[in-house]
Amino acid sequence: MKIILHPHYESLRSFVETIHQNFSQGKEIYKGRNSIRVFRVGDLELNVKQYCRPNLFNRFVYSFLRAPKGLRAYHYPQRIIEAGFETPMPVAYVELRRGGLIDVSYFISLQCPYSRRFYEFGNAELTPELCEISRAFARFTAGLHRADILHLDYSPGNVLFDRVNGEWRFSLVDTNRMYFGPVSLARGCANFARLWGQPEWFKFLAKEYALARGYDPAECEKHVMRARRRFWLRFQKRHQVLYDLKF
């Protein structure tokens, strides 16, 4: 078993060392190919993501050629936090191998306290509150991009938010797929494509993002709407769209 434990959380070593045996004891908050459970350990609420065994090809790739998802999920948040943005603090990475190849792995972080996600805006109209949240979110996204940070799965469930002391605060989760480097106008605008929302909301985001980055709003709107259309036309061929998709 391979364990990487953040020095600040040495007191959790026993919990980390036994997470494979005790994972089923946590409160399940997500179940799919991978699973997420929440644990209370002393004063801390911990989020534990279990990455199930990859297929044989990816077992070889993640064992010898590329960092596994859980390991990236452990290292990337530290870069995000150092840049001044919010993401749950990484606690540990645990990796089990079988026959020399990666098997099950775990990423442990602090649980994000924010409760809201962008799923709620799928069919929403542009109310004053939504405009306020969206303006803050567009500025947050622009700040990430100016800092050379691009979340490659910028979907409704991977940005948590809440109002804290009168200010809208945002936190990135599921950060194993990130790009760190210059973010162009086109790539930055395309980053919104996976979000749920009506066309007018995307146009509002495009305008606010353009203002935050010093771009032409019309040019941003063109890129945002084109990327949204391309992504969702492709998505709906294979999956059910769970909100009223309009172009």
Short mmCIF file of C-alpha atoms in Angstrom, two decimals:
data_model
loop_
_atom_site.label_atom_id
_atom_site.label_comp_id
_atom_site.label_asym_id
_atom_site.label_seq_id
_atom_site.Cartn_x
_atom_site.Cartn_y
_atom_site.Cartn_z
CA MET A 1 0.00 0.00 0.00
CA LYS A 2 1.28 3.45 -0.96
CA ILE A 3 0.28 6.36 1.27
CA ILE A 4 0.95 10.05 0.82
CA LEU A 5 -0.22 11.98 3.88
CA HIS A 6 -0.16 15.76 4.15
CA PRO A 7 2.13 16.75 7.06
CA HIS A 8 -0.65 18.88 8.61
CA TYR A 9 -2.79 15.76 9.08
CA GLU A 10 -0.33 13.30 10.60
CA SER A 11 -2.89 12.73 13.39
CA LEU A 12 -5.12 11.04 10.78
CA ARG A 13 -2.56 8.37 9.86
CA SER A 14 -4.48 5.55 11.52
CA PHE A 15 -7.67 6.55 9.68
CA VAL A 16 -5.81 6.76 6.37
CA GLU A 17 -4.03 3.43 6.83
CA THR A 18 -7.35 1.62 7.39
CA ILE A 19 -9.54 3.43 4.85
CA HIS A 20 -9.63 0.44 2.49
CA GLN A 21 -11.09 -1.79 5.20
CA ASN A 22 -13.42 0.87 6.62
CA PHE A 23 -14.62 2.71 3.52
CA SER A 24 -18.11 1.19 3.69
CA GLN A 25 -18.66 2.78 7.10
CA GLY A 26 -18.82 6.32 5.74
CA LYS A 27 -21.95 8.18 4.65
CA GLU A 28 -22.39 7.66 0.92
CA ILE A 29 -22.98 10.87 -1.04
CA TYR A 30 -22.18 9.62 -4.54
CA LYS A 31 -22.23 6.20 -6.18
CA GLY A 32 -21.11 5.53 -9.73
CA ARG A 33 -18.04 3.90 -11.19
CA ASN A 34 -16.25 5.72 -8.37
CA SER A 35 -17.77 6.30 -4.93
CA ILE A 36 -17.65 9.15 -2.44
CA ARG A 37 -18.30 8.83 1.28
CA VAL A 38 -18.07 11.35 4.10
CA PHE A 39 -16.54 10.58 7.51
CA ARG A 40 -16.46 12.50 10.78
CA VAL A 41 -13.09 12.11 12.49
CA GLY A 42 -12.83 14.21 15.61
CA ASP A 43 -13.59 17.81 14.62
CA LEU A 44 -12.95 17.14 10.93
CA GLU A 45 -15.40 16.17 8.21
CA LEU A 46 -13.53 14.20 5.55
CA ASN A 47 -14.48 13.49 1.96
CA VAL A 48 -13.13 10.17 0.68
CA LYS A 49 -13.28 9.30 -3.00
CA GLN A 50 -12.69 5.70 -3.96
CA TYR A 51 -11.37 5.19 -7.50
CA CYS A 52 -12.29 1.69 -8.64
CA ARG A 53 -9.93 -0.55 -10.55
CA PRO A 54 -9.26 0.82 -14.08
CA ASN A 55 -9.44 -1.40 -17.13
CA LEU A 56 -6.30 -3.39 -17.91
CA PHE A 57 -4.89 -0.87 -20.38
CA ASN A 58 -5.34 2.04 -17.94
CA ARG A 59 -3.96 -0.05 -15.08
CA PHE A 60 -0.73 -0.27 -17.04
CA VAL A 61 -0.80 3.42 -18.02
CA TYR A 62 -1.50 4.65 -14.48
CA SER A 63 1.05 2.27 -13.01
CA PHE A 64 3.99 3.27 -15.19
CA LEU A 65 3.27 6.12 -17.63
CA ARG A 66 0.88 8.65 -16.10
CA ALA A 67 -0.05 9.82 -12.61
CA PRO A 68 -3.27 8.11 -11.40
CA LYS A 69 -6.41 10.22 -11.00
CA GLY A 70 -6.29 10.11 -7.21
CA LEU A 71 -2.66 11.21 -7.12
CA ARG A 72 -3.42 14.15 -9.41
CA ALA A 73 -6.44 14.95 -7.23
CA TYR A 74 -4.05 15.13 -4.27
CA HIS A 75 -1.38 17.33 -5.87
CA TYR A 76 -3.43 19.74 -8.01
CA PRO A 77 -5.43 21.36 -5.15
CA GLN A 78 -2.21 22.54 -3.56
CA ARG A 79 -1.40 24.55 -6.69
CA ILE A 80 -4.93 25.98 -6.76
CA ILE A 81 -4.77 27.01 -3.10
CA GLU A 82 -1.31 28.56 -3.54
CA ALA A 83 -2.77 30.68 -6.36
CA GLY A 84 -5.39 32.06 -3.96
CA PHE A 85 -8.47 30.06 -4.96
CA GLU A 86 -10.65 27.72 -2.97
CA THR A 87 -10.70 23.94 -3.22
CA PRO A 88 -10.98 21.38 -0.41
CA MET A 89 -7.67 20.90 1.37
CA PRO A 90 -6.02 17.61 0.33
CA VAL A 91 -5.34 15.22 3.19
CA ALA A 92 -4.03 11.96 1.72
CA TYR A 93 -3.68 9.64 -1.26
CA VAL A 94 -3.83 5.87 -0.82
CA GLU A 95 -2.97 3.40 -3.57
CA LEU A 96 -3.29 -0.38 -3.59
CA ARG A 97 -1.65 -2.53 -6.25
CA ARG A 98 -2.24 -6.08 -7.43
CA GLY A 99 0.26 -7.96 -9.55
CA GLY A 100 2.39 -4.81 -9.72
CA LEU A 101 -0.45 -2.78 -11.30
CA ILE A 102 -2.65 -0.14 -9.71
CA ASP A 103 -5.87 -1.51 -8.27
CA VAL A 104 -8.13 0.55 -5.98
CA SER A 105 -7.05 4.02 -4.84
CA TYR A 106 -8.41 6.73 -2.55
CA PHE A 107 -8.23 10.50 -2.38
CA ILE A 108 -9.04 12.08 0.98
CA SER A 109 -9.74 15.77 1.49
CA LEU A 110 -11.58 18.04 3.86
CA GLN A 111 -15.29 18.19 3.06
CA CYS A 112 -16.29 21.43 1.32
CA PRO A 113 -18.83 23.33 3.49
CA TYR A 114 -20.63 24.91 0.54
CA SER A 115 -24.00 23.36 -0.29
CA ARG A 116 -25.08 24.83 -3.62
CA ARG A 117 -24.22 23.65 -7.14
CA PHE A 118 -24.97 24.96 -10.60
CA TYR A 119 -27.44 22.18 -11.38
CA GLU A 120 -30.12 24.39 -9.86
CA PHE A 121 -29.85 26.89 -12.73
CA GLY A 122 -30.65 24.52 -15.58
CA ASN A 123 -34.09 26.03 -16.25
CA ALA A 124 -33.72 29.19 -14.19
CA GLU A 125 -34.64 32.66 -15.38
CA LEU A 126 -32.26 35.57 -14.93
CA THR A 127 -33.45 36.79 -11.55
CA PRO A 128 -31.52 39.51 -9.68
CA GLU A 129 -29.99 36.86 -7.42
CA LEU A 130 -28.92 34.70 -10.34
CA CYS A 131 -27.35 37.72 -12.03
CA GLU A 132 -25.46 38.52 -8.84
CA ILE A 133 -24.20 34.93 -8.46
CA SER A 134 -23.32 34.70 -12.16
CA ARG A 135 -21.39 37.97 -12.15
CA ALA A 136 -19.34 36.77 -9.20
CA PHE A 137 -18.85 33.37 -10.85
CA ALA A 138 -17.72 34.92 -14.14
CA ARG A 139 -15.16 37.01 -12.25
CA PHE A 140 -14.03 33.95 -10.31
CA THR A 141 -13.56 32.03 -13.57
CA ALA A 142 -11.72 34.93 -15.17
CA GLY A 143 -9.42 35.04 -12.15
CA LEU A 144 -8.63 31.36 -12.51
CA HIS A 145 -7.83 31.80 -16.18
CA ARG A 146 -5.64 34.85 -15.56
CA ALA A 147 -3.75 32.70 -13.05
CA ASP A 148 -3.21 30.02 -15.73
CA ILE A 149 -5.65 27.57 -14.13
CA LEU A 150 -8.21 25.72 -16.26
CA HIS A 151 -10.54 23.07 -14.82
CA LEU A 152 -11.07 20.58 -17.64
CA ASP A 153 -14.36 19.27 -16.22
CA TYR A 154 -16.04 22.59 -15.38
CA SER A 155 -19.45 21.00 -14.93
CA PRO A 156 -22.36 21.94 -12.62
CA GLY A 157 -21.35 19.52 -9.87
CA ASN A 158 -17.69 20.49 -9.78
CA VAL A 159 -18.13 24.08 -8.57
CA LEU A 160 -19.69 24.43 -5.13
CA PHE A 161 -20.78 27.81 -3.82
CA ASP A 162 -22.53 29.68 -1.04
CA ARG A 163 -22.93 33.17 0.32
CA VAL A 164 -20.40 33.82 3.09
CA ASN A 165 -20.49 37.11 4.99
CA GLY A 166 -22.42 38.72 2.14
CA GLU A 167 -20.00 37.50 -0.54
CA TRP A 168 -20.48 34.70 -3.05
CA ARG A 169 -17.68 32.17 -2.62
CA PHE A 170 -16.79 29.34 -4.99
CA SER A 171 -14.79 26.14 -4.48
CA LEU A 172 -13.49 23.73 -7.13
CA VAL A 173 -13.91 19.99 -6.61
CA ASP A 174 -13.03 16.89 -8.63
CA THR A 175 -9.76 18.49 -9.68
CA ASN A 176 -7.93 15.49 -11.12
CA ARG A 177 -8.32 16.93 -14.64
CA MET A 178 -6.62 20.33 -14.74
CA TYR A 179 -4.54 22.38 -17.17
CA PHE A 180 -1.97 24.83 -15.85
CA GLY A 181 -0.84 27.30 -18.48
CA PRO A 182 -1.99 30.30 -20.54
CA VAL A 183 -5.75 30.33 -21.19
CA SER A 184 -6.72 31.99 -24.47
CA LEU A 185 -9.98 33.85 -25.13
CA ALA A 186 -11.44 30.93 -27.09
CA ARG A 187 -10.39 28.30 -24.57
CA GLY A 188 -11.55 30.37 -21.63
CA CYS A 189 -14.97 30.94 -23.16
CA ALA A 190 -15.32 27.27 -24.08
CA ASN A 191 -14.75 26.38 -20.42
CA PHE A 192 -18.40 27.30 -19.67
CA ALA A 193 -19.85 24.83 -22.20
CA ARG A 194 -20.61 21.95 -19.79
CA LEU A 195 -22.70 24.07 -17.42
CA TRP A 196 -26.48 23.79 -17.28
CA GLY A 197 -28.49 26.88 -18.18
CA GLN A 198 -30.59 28.70 -20.71
CA PRO A 199 -29.10 30.70 -23.61
CA GLU A 200 -29.70 34.08 -21.95
CA TRP A 201 -27.76 32.95 -18.91
CA PHE A 202 -24.79 31.92 -21.03
CA LYS A 203 -24.89 35.27 -22.81
CA PHE A 204 -24.85 37.01 -19.44
CA LEU A 205 -21.84 34.92 -18.35
CA ALA A 206 -20.07 35.73 -21.60
CA LYS A 207 -20.55 39.47 -21.10
CA GLU A 208 -19.36 39.42 -17.48
CA TYR A 209 -16.40 37.18 -18.29
CA ALA A 210 -15.41 39.50 -21.14
CA LEU A 211 -15.54 42.53 -18.85
CA ALA A 212 -13.42 40.75 -16.25
CA ARG A 213 -10.73 39.77 -18.77
CA GLY A 214 -10.82 42.88 -20.94
CA TYR A 215 -12.21 41.11 -23.99
CA ASP A 216 -14.83 42.15 -26.51
CA PRO A 217 -18.25 40.96 -25.15
CA ALA A 218 -19.59 40.14 -28.62
CA GLU A 219 -16.55 38.01 -29.39
CA CYS A 220 -16.88 36.20 -26.05
CA GLU A 221 -20.56 35.55 -26.60
CA LYS A 222 -19.81 34.03 -30.00
CA HIS A 223 -17.23 31.65 -28.51
CA VAL A 224 -19.35 30.73 -25.49
CA MET A 225 -22.49 29.97 -27.48
CA ARG A 226 -20.61 28.03 -30.15
CA ALA A 227 -18.87 25.87 -27.53
CA ARG A 228 -22.12 25.28 -25.65
CA ARG A 229 -23.93 24.18 -28.79
CA ARG A 230 -21.11 21.87 -29.87
CA PHE A 231 -20.85 20.18 -26.48
CA TRP A 232 -24.59 19.62 -25.91
CA LEU A 233 -25.37 18.46 -29.44
CA ARG A 234 -22.73 15.78 -28.99
CA PHE A 235 -23.83 14.96 -25.42
CA GLN A 236 -27.52 14.47 -26.23
CA LYS A 237 -26.69 11.82 -28.83
CA ARG A 238 -25.49 9.50 -26.06
CA HIS A 239 -27.21 10.73 -22.89
CA GLN A 240 -30.47 12.14 -21.64
CA VAL A 241 -30.34 15.89 -21.03
CA LEU A 242 -31.89 16.59 -17.64
CA TYR A 243 -32.96 20.18 -18.28
CA ASP A 244 -34.65 22.07 -21.12
CA LEU A 245 -31.87 22.35 -23.67
CA LYS A 246 -32.35 25.30 -26.00
CA PHE A 247 -30.11 26.85 -28.64
#
